[in-house]
């Protein structure tokens, strides 16, 4: 199945704070869950994605001018915007499925297969964990990826506008969660998750955007 896969790495990195002297996307993680060998997180993600994509289908957004992100086999785009949705909008496919992966997430192989192999209808979908993790003990829910089809784009744009209006009025929750709640028709400041637009992923998959995330994740333990 042809698709456009966007790996979003253009965030501010404020939460990470230059821990280990590198962006969080290059944090050393296990090559696999049963291996002690390490590789940079973004290298692992791109290697996983390559199993499901064709040449030219993967785009990585990155801070402008940072040559560390110019990795083989992907197109690099200097993403700028209020969110991962705004900064990648010009990259969305108008002919195929678009998948947006957050670049600071450690994806299990099972999670990547679940995200990149569509099993539901042609509609917007979010992939994440509703609540706390039993594996990493992250105390809150996380979103890891989103996907949609060309015919969903006008609806997404309408919900993005709804989210932008709410944020201008002082409702400052993460953009991804707010977009999902807008699709669900729920208050944007309440943590409500419904299965129509949401696929639960509860395993080693987790966000690594704080140093403490790195230190407690089973894919990174023992490194420092």
PDB file of N, CA, C and O in Angstrom, residues 156-196:
ATOM      1  N   UNK A 156     -10.100  17.578   8.732  1.00  0.00           N
ATOM      2  CA  UNK A 156      -8.985  17.817   9.637  1.00  0.00           C
ATOM      3  C   UNK A 156      -8.701  19.308   9.739  1.00  0.00           C
ATOM      4  O   UNK A 156      -8.486  19.852  10.833  1.00  0.00           O
ATOM      5  N   UNK A 157      -8.691  19.984   8.597  1.00  0.00           N
ATOM      6  CA  UNK A 157      -8.426  21.420   8.606  1.00  0.00           C
ATOM      7  C   UNK A 157      -9.472  22.170   9.429  1.00  0.00           C
ATOM      8  O   UNK A 157      -9.149  23.125  10.154  1.00  0.00           O
ATOM      9  N   UNK A 158     -10.729  21.746   9.342  1.00  0.00           N
ATOM     10  CA  UNK A 158     -11.774  22.369  10.146  1.00  0.00           C
ATOM     11  C   UNK A 158     -11.546  22.157  11.636  1.00  0.00           C
ATOM     12  O   UNK A 158     -11.724  23.091  12.435  1.00  0.00           O
ATOM     13  N   UNK A 159     -11.135  20.942  12.018  1.00  0.00           N
ATOM     14  CA  UNK A 159     -10.857  20.673  13.429  1.00  0.00           C
ATOM     15  C   UNK A 159      -9.600  21.406  13.893  1.00  0.00           C
ATOM     16  O   UNK A 159      -9.532  21.850  15.048  1.00  0.00           O
ATOM     17  N   UNK A 160      -8.611  21.541  13.023  1.00  0.00           N
ATOM     18  CA  UNK A 160      -7.423  22.325  13.372  1.00  0.00           C
ATOM     19  C   UNK A 160      -7.804  23.771  13.682  1.00  0.00           C
ATOM     20  O   UNK A 160      -7.280  24.373  14.630  1.00  0.00           O
ATOM     21  N   UNK A 161      -8.713  24.332  12.888  1.00  0.00           N
ATOM     22  CA  UNK A 161      -9.167  25.697  13.137  1.00  0.00           C
ATOM     23  C   UNK A 161      -9.894  25.794  14.475  1.00  0.00           C
ATOM     24  O   UNK A 161      -9.700  26.756  15.238  1.00  0.00           O
ATOM     25  N   UNK A 162     -10.701  24.782  14.782  1.00  0.00           N
ATOM     26  CA  UNK A 162     -11.388  24.729  16.073  1.00  0.00           C
ATOM     27  C   UNK A 162     -10.377  24.702  17.214  1.00  0.00           C
ATOM     28  O   UNK A 162     -10.507  25.424  18.224  1.00  0.00           O
ATOM     29  N   UNK A 163      -9.333  23.886  17.064  1.00  0.00           N
ATOM     30  CA  UNK A 163      -8.287  23.794  18.087  1.00  0.00           C
ATOM     31  C   UNK A 163      -7.558  25.126  18.225  1.00  0.00           C
ATOM     32  O   UNK A 163      -7.302  25.600  19.351  1.00  0.00           O
ATOM     33  N   UNK A 164      -7.214  25.751  17.110  1.00  0.00           N
ATOM     34  CA  UNK A 164      -6.504  27.031  17.154  1.00  0.00           C
ATOM     35  C   UNK A 164      -7.335  28.089  17.885  1.00  0.00           C
ATOM     36  O   UNK A 164      -6.804  28.893  18.667  1.00  0.00           O
ATOM     37  N   UNK A 165      -8.631  28.099  17.641  1.00  0.00           N
ATOM     38  CA  UNK A 165      -9.503  29.058  18.313  1.00  0.00           C
ATOM     39  C   UNK A 165      -9.532  28.809  19.818  1.00  0.00           C
ATOM     40  O   UNK A 165      -9.482  29.753  20.620  1.00  0.00           O
ATOM     41  N   UNK A 166      -9.595  27.533  20.197  1.00  0.00           N
ATOM     42  CA  UNK A 166      -9.611  27.196  21.624  1.00  0.00           C
ATOM     43  C   UNK A 166      -8.298  27.574  22.296  1.00  0.00           C
ATOM     44  O   UNK A 166      -8.293  28.089  23.423  1.00  0.00           O
ATOM     45  N   UNK A 167      -7.201  27.356  21.611  1.00  0.00           N
ATOM     46  CA  UNK A 167      -5.902  27.710  22.192  1.00  0.00           C
ATOM     47  C   UNK A 167      -5.762  29.218  22.329  1.00  0.00           C
ATOM     48  O   UNK A 167      -5.169  29.716  23.300  1.00  0.00           O
ATOM     49  N   UNK A 168      -6.313  29.969  21.381  1.00  0.00           N
ATOM     50  CA  UNK A 168      -6.280  31.426  21.469  1.00  0.00           C
ATOM     51  C   UNK A 168      -7.083  31.928  22.666  1.00  0.00           C
ATOM     52  O   UNK A 168      -6.818  33.016  23.190  1.00  0.00           O
ATOM     53  N   UNK A 169      -8.053  31.114  23.111  1.00  0.00           N
ATOM     54  CA  UNK A 169      -8.874  31.460  24.270  1.00  0.00           C
ATOM     55  C   UNK A 169      -8.295  30.919  25.572  1.00  0.00           C
ATOM     56  O   UNK A 169      -8.912  31.023  26.622  1.00  0.00           O
ATOM     57  N   UNK A 170      -7.100  30.297  25.489  1.00  0.00           N
ATOM     58  CA  UNK A 170      -6.410  29.872  26.705  1.00  0.00           C
ATOM     59  C   UNK A 170      -6.484  28.402  27.046  1.00  0.00           C
ATOM     60  O   UNK A 170      -6.001  27.991  28.102  1.00  0.00           O
ATOM     61  N   UNK A 171      -7.081  27.571  26.175  1.00  0.00           N
ATOM     62  CA  UNK A 171      -7.111  26.119  26.418  1.00  0.00           C
ATOM     63  C   UNK A 171      -5.855  25.544  25.786  1.00  0.00           C
ATOM     64  O   UNK A 171      -5.780  25.361  24.564  1.00  0.00           O
ATOM     65  N   UNK A 172      -4.849  25.288  26.599  1.00  0.00           N
ATOM     66  CA  UNK A 172      -3.532  24.910  26.097  1.00  0.00           C
ATOM     67  C   UNK A 172      -3.201  23.471  26.469  1.00  0.00           C
ATOM     68  O   UNK A 172      -2.369  23.201  27.329  1.00  0.00           O
ATOM     69  N   UNK A 173      -3.871  22.550  25.815  1.00  0.00           N
ATOM     70  CA  UNK A 173      -3.543  21.139  25.933  1.00  0.00           C
ATOM     71  C   UNK A 173      -2.743  20.726  24.702  1.00  0.00           C
ATOM     72  O   UNK A 173      -2.695  21.441  23.715  1.00  0.00           O
ATOM     73  N   UNK A 174      -2.086  19.562  24.722  1.00  0.00           N
ATOM     74  CA  UNK A 174      -1.326  19.142  23.535  1.00  0.00           C
ATOM     75  C   UNK A 174      -2.192  19.125  22.288  1.00  0.00           C
ATOM     76  O   UNK A 174      -3.342  18.681  22.315  1.00  0.00           O
ATOM     77  N   UNK A 175      -1.626  19.592  21.168  1.00  0.00           N
ATOM     78  CA  UNK A 175      -2.391  19.722  19.926  1.00  0.00           C
ATOM     79  C   UNK A 175      -3.032  18.410  19.499  1.00  0.00           C
ATOM     80  O   UNK A 175      -4.188  18.373  19.064  1.00  0.00           O
ATOM     81  N   UNK A 176      -2.270  17.313  19.582  1.00  0.00           N
ATOM     82  CA  UNK A 176      -2.803  16.038  19.114  1.00  0.00           C
ATOM     83  C   UNK A 176      -4.031  15.596  19.871  1.00  0.00           C
ATOM     84  O   UNK A 176      -5.026  15.151  19.280  1.00  0.00           O
ATOM     85  N   UNK A 177      -3.991  15.724  21.194  1.00  0.00           N
ATOM     86  CA  UNK A 177      -5.149  15.342  22.002  1.00  0.00           C
ATOM     87  C   UNK A 177      -6.332  16.260  21.697  1.00  0.00           C
ATOM     88  O   UNK A 177      -7.480  15.819  21.626  1.00  0.00           O
ATOM     89  N   UNK A 178      -6.057  17.542  21.527  1.00  0.00           N
ATOM     90  CA  UNK A 178      -7.144  18.480  21.239  1.00  0.00           C
ATOM     91  C   UNK A 178      -7.791  18.159  19.889  1.00  0.00           C
ATOM     92  O   UNK A 178      -9.015  18.231  19.745  1.00  0.00           O
ATOM     93  N   UNK A 179      -6.981  17.792  18.905  1.00  0.00           N
ATOM     94  CA  UNK A 179      -7.531  17.431  17.599  1.00  0.00           C
ATOM     95  C   UNK A 179      -8.416  16.204  17.718  1.00  0.00           C
ATOM     96  O   UNK A 179      -9.528  16.161  17.168  1.00  0.00           O
ATOM     97  N   UNK A 180      -7.956  15.202  18.448  1.00  0.00           N
ATOM     98  CA  UNK A 180      -8.748  13.994  18.633  1.00  0.00           C
ATOM     99  C   UNK A 180     -10.071  14.308  19.330  1.00  0.00           C
ATOM    100  O   UNK A 180     -11.136  13.827  18.921  1.00  0.00           O
ATOM    101  N   UNK A 181     -10.037  15.132  20.360  1.00  0.00           N
ATOM    102  CA  UNK A 181     -11.265  15.477  21.086  1.00  0.00           C
ATOM    103  C   UNK A 181     -12.215  16.259  20.201  1.00  0.00           C
ATOM    104  O   UNK A 181     -13.441  16.104  20.299  1.00  0.00           O
ATOM    105  N   UNK A 182     -11.667  17.088  19.320  1.00  0.00           N
ATOM    106  CA  UNK A 182     -12.518  17.827  18.398  1.00  0.00           C
ATOM    107  C   UNK A 182     -13.227  16.865  17.449  1.00  0.00           C
ATOM    108  O   UNK A 182     -14.431  17.002  17.200  1.00  0.00           O
ATOM    109  N   UNK A 183     -12.509  15.873  16.938  1.00  0.00           N
ATOM    110  CA  UNK A 183     -13.132  14.857  16.093  1.00  0.00           C
ATOM    111  C   UNK A 183     -14.234  14.124  16.855  1.00  0.00           C
ATOM    112  O   UNK A 183     -15.285  13.800  16.310  1.00  0.00           O
ATOM    113  N   UNK A 184     -13.982  13.826  18.131  1.00  0.00           N
ATOM    114  CA  UNK A 184     -14.944  13.093  18.939  1.00  0.00           C
ATOM    115  C   UNK A 184     -16.147  13.927  19.330  1.00  0.00           C
ATOM    116  O   UNK A 184     -17.160  13.395  19.787  1.00  0.00           O
ATOM    117  N   UNK A 185     -16.025  15.262  19.210  1.00  0.00           N
ATOM    118  CA  UNK A 185     -17.101  16.149  19.631  1.00  0.00           C
ATOM    119  C   UNK A 185     -17.122  16.390  21.123  1.00  0.00           C
ATOM    120  O   UNK A 185     -18.172  16.735  21.687  1.00  0.00           O
ATOM    121  N   UNK A 186     -15.962  16.231  21.765  1.00  0.00           N
ATOM    122  CA  UNK A 186     -15.862  16.376  23.217  1.00  0.00           C
ATOM    123  C   UNK A 186     -15.167  17.688  23.590  1.00  0.00           C
ATOM    124  O   UNK A 186     -14.480  18.292  22.762  1.00  0.00           O
ATOM    125  N   UNK A 187     -15.333  18.140  24.852  1.00  0.00           N
ATOM    126  CA  UNK A 187     -14.623  19.335  25.298  1.00  0.00           C
ATOM    127  C   UNK A 187     -13.116  19.175  25.101  1.00  0.00           C
ATOM    128  O   UNK A 187     -12.548  18.117  25.403  1.00  0.00           O
ATOM    129  N   UNK A 188     -12.458  20.210  24.594  1.00  0.00           N
ATOM    130  CA  UNK A 188     -11.043  20.092  24.240  1.00  0.00           C
ATOM    131  C   UNK A 188     -10.130  20.061  25.452  1.00  0.00           C
ATOM    132  O   UNK A 188      -8.954  19.719  25.320  1.00  0.00           O
ATOM    133  N   UNK A 189     -10.652  20.400  26.628  1.00  0.00           N
ATOM    134  CA  UNK A 189      -9.819  20.402  27.824  1.00  0.00           C
ATOM    135  C   UNK A 189     -10.083  19.209  28.739  1.00  0.00           C
ATOM    136  O   UNK A 189      -9.619  19.186  29.872  1.00  0.00           O
ATOM    137  N   UNK A 190     -10.818  18.196  28.237  1.00  0.00           N
ATOM    138  CA  UNK A 190     -11.109  17.001  29.041  1.00  0.00           C
ATOM    139  C   UNK A 190     -10.518  15.778  28.374  1.00  0.00           C
ATOM    140  O   UNK A 190     -10.632  15.602  27.160  1.00  0.00           O
ATOM    141  N   UNK A 191      -9.869  14.927  29.155  1.00  0.00           N
ATOM    142  CA  UNK A 191      -9.191  13.746  28.604  1.00  0.00           C
ATOM    143  C   UNK A 191     -10.210  12.627  28.399  1.00  0.00           C
ATOM    144  O   UNK A 191     -10.467  11.821  29.278  1.00  0.00           O
ATOM    145  N   UNK A 192     -10.791  12.625  27.194  1.00  0.00           N
ATOM    146  CA  UNK A 192     -11.786  11.625  26.812  1.00  0.00           C
ATOM    147  C   UNK A 192     -11.290  10.938  25.545  1.00  0.00           C
ATOM    148  O   UNK A 192     -10.902  11.607  24.588  1.00  0.00           O
ATOM    149  N   UNK A 193     -11.280   9.605  25.555  1.00  0.00           N
ATOM    150  CA  UNK A 193     -10.828   8.845  24.391  1.00  0.00           C
ATOM    151  C   UNK A 193     -11.910   7.836  24.018  1.00  0.00           C
ATOM    152  O   UNK A 193     -12.345   7.050  24.858  1.00  0.00           O
ATOM    153  N   UNK A 194     -12.321   7.888  22.753  1.00  0.00           N
ATOM    154  CA  UNK A 194     -13.346   6.967  22.258  1.00  0.00           C
ATOM    155  C   UNK A 194     -12.774   6.142  21.108  1.00  0.00           C
ATOM    156  O   UNK A 194     -11.970   6.643  20.321  1.00  0.00           O
ATOM    157  N   UNK A 195     -13.181   4.885  20.980  1.00  0.00           N
ATOM    158  CA  UNK A 195     -12.531   3.985  20.017  1.00  0.00           C
ATOM    159  C   UNK A 195     -12.763   4.306  18.555  1.00  0.00           C
ATOM    160  O   UNK A 195     -12.012   3.809  17.711  1.00  0.00           O
ATOM    161  N   UNK A 196     -13.758   5.096  18.212  1.00  0.00           N
ATOM    162  CA  UNK A 196     -14.013   5.318  16.785  1.00  0.00           C
ATOM    163  C   UNK A 196     -12.788   5.859  16.062  1.00  0.00           C
ATOM    164  O   UNK A 196     -12.472   5.448  14.944  1.00  0.00           O
TER     165      UNK A 196
END
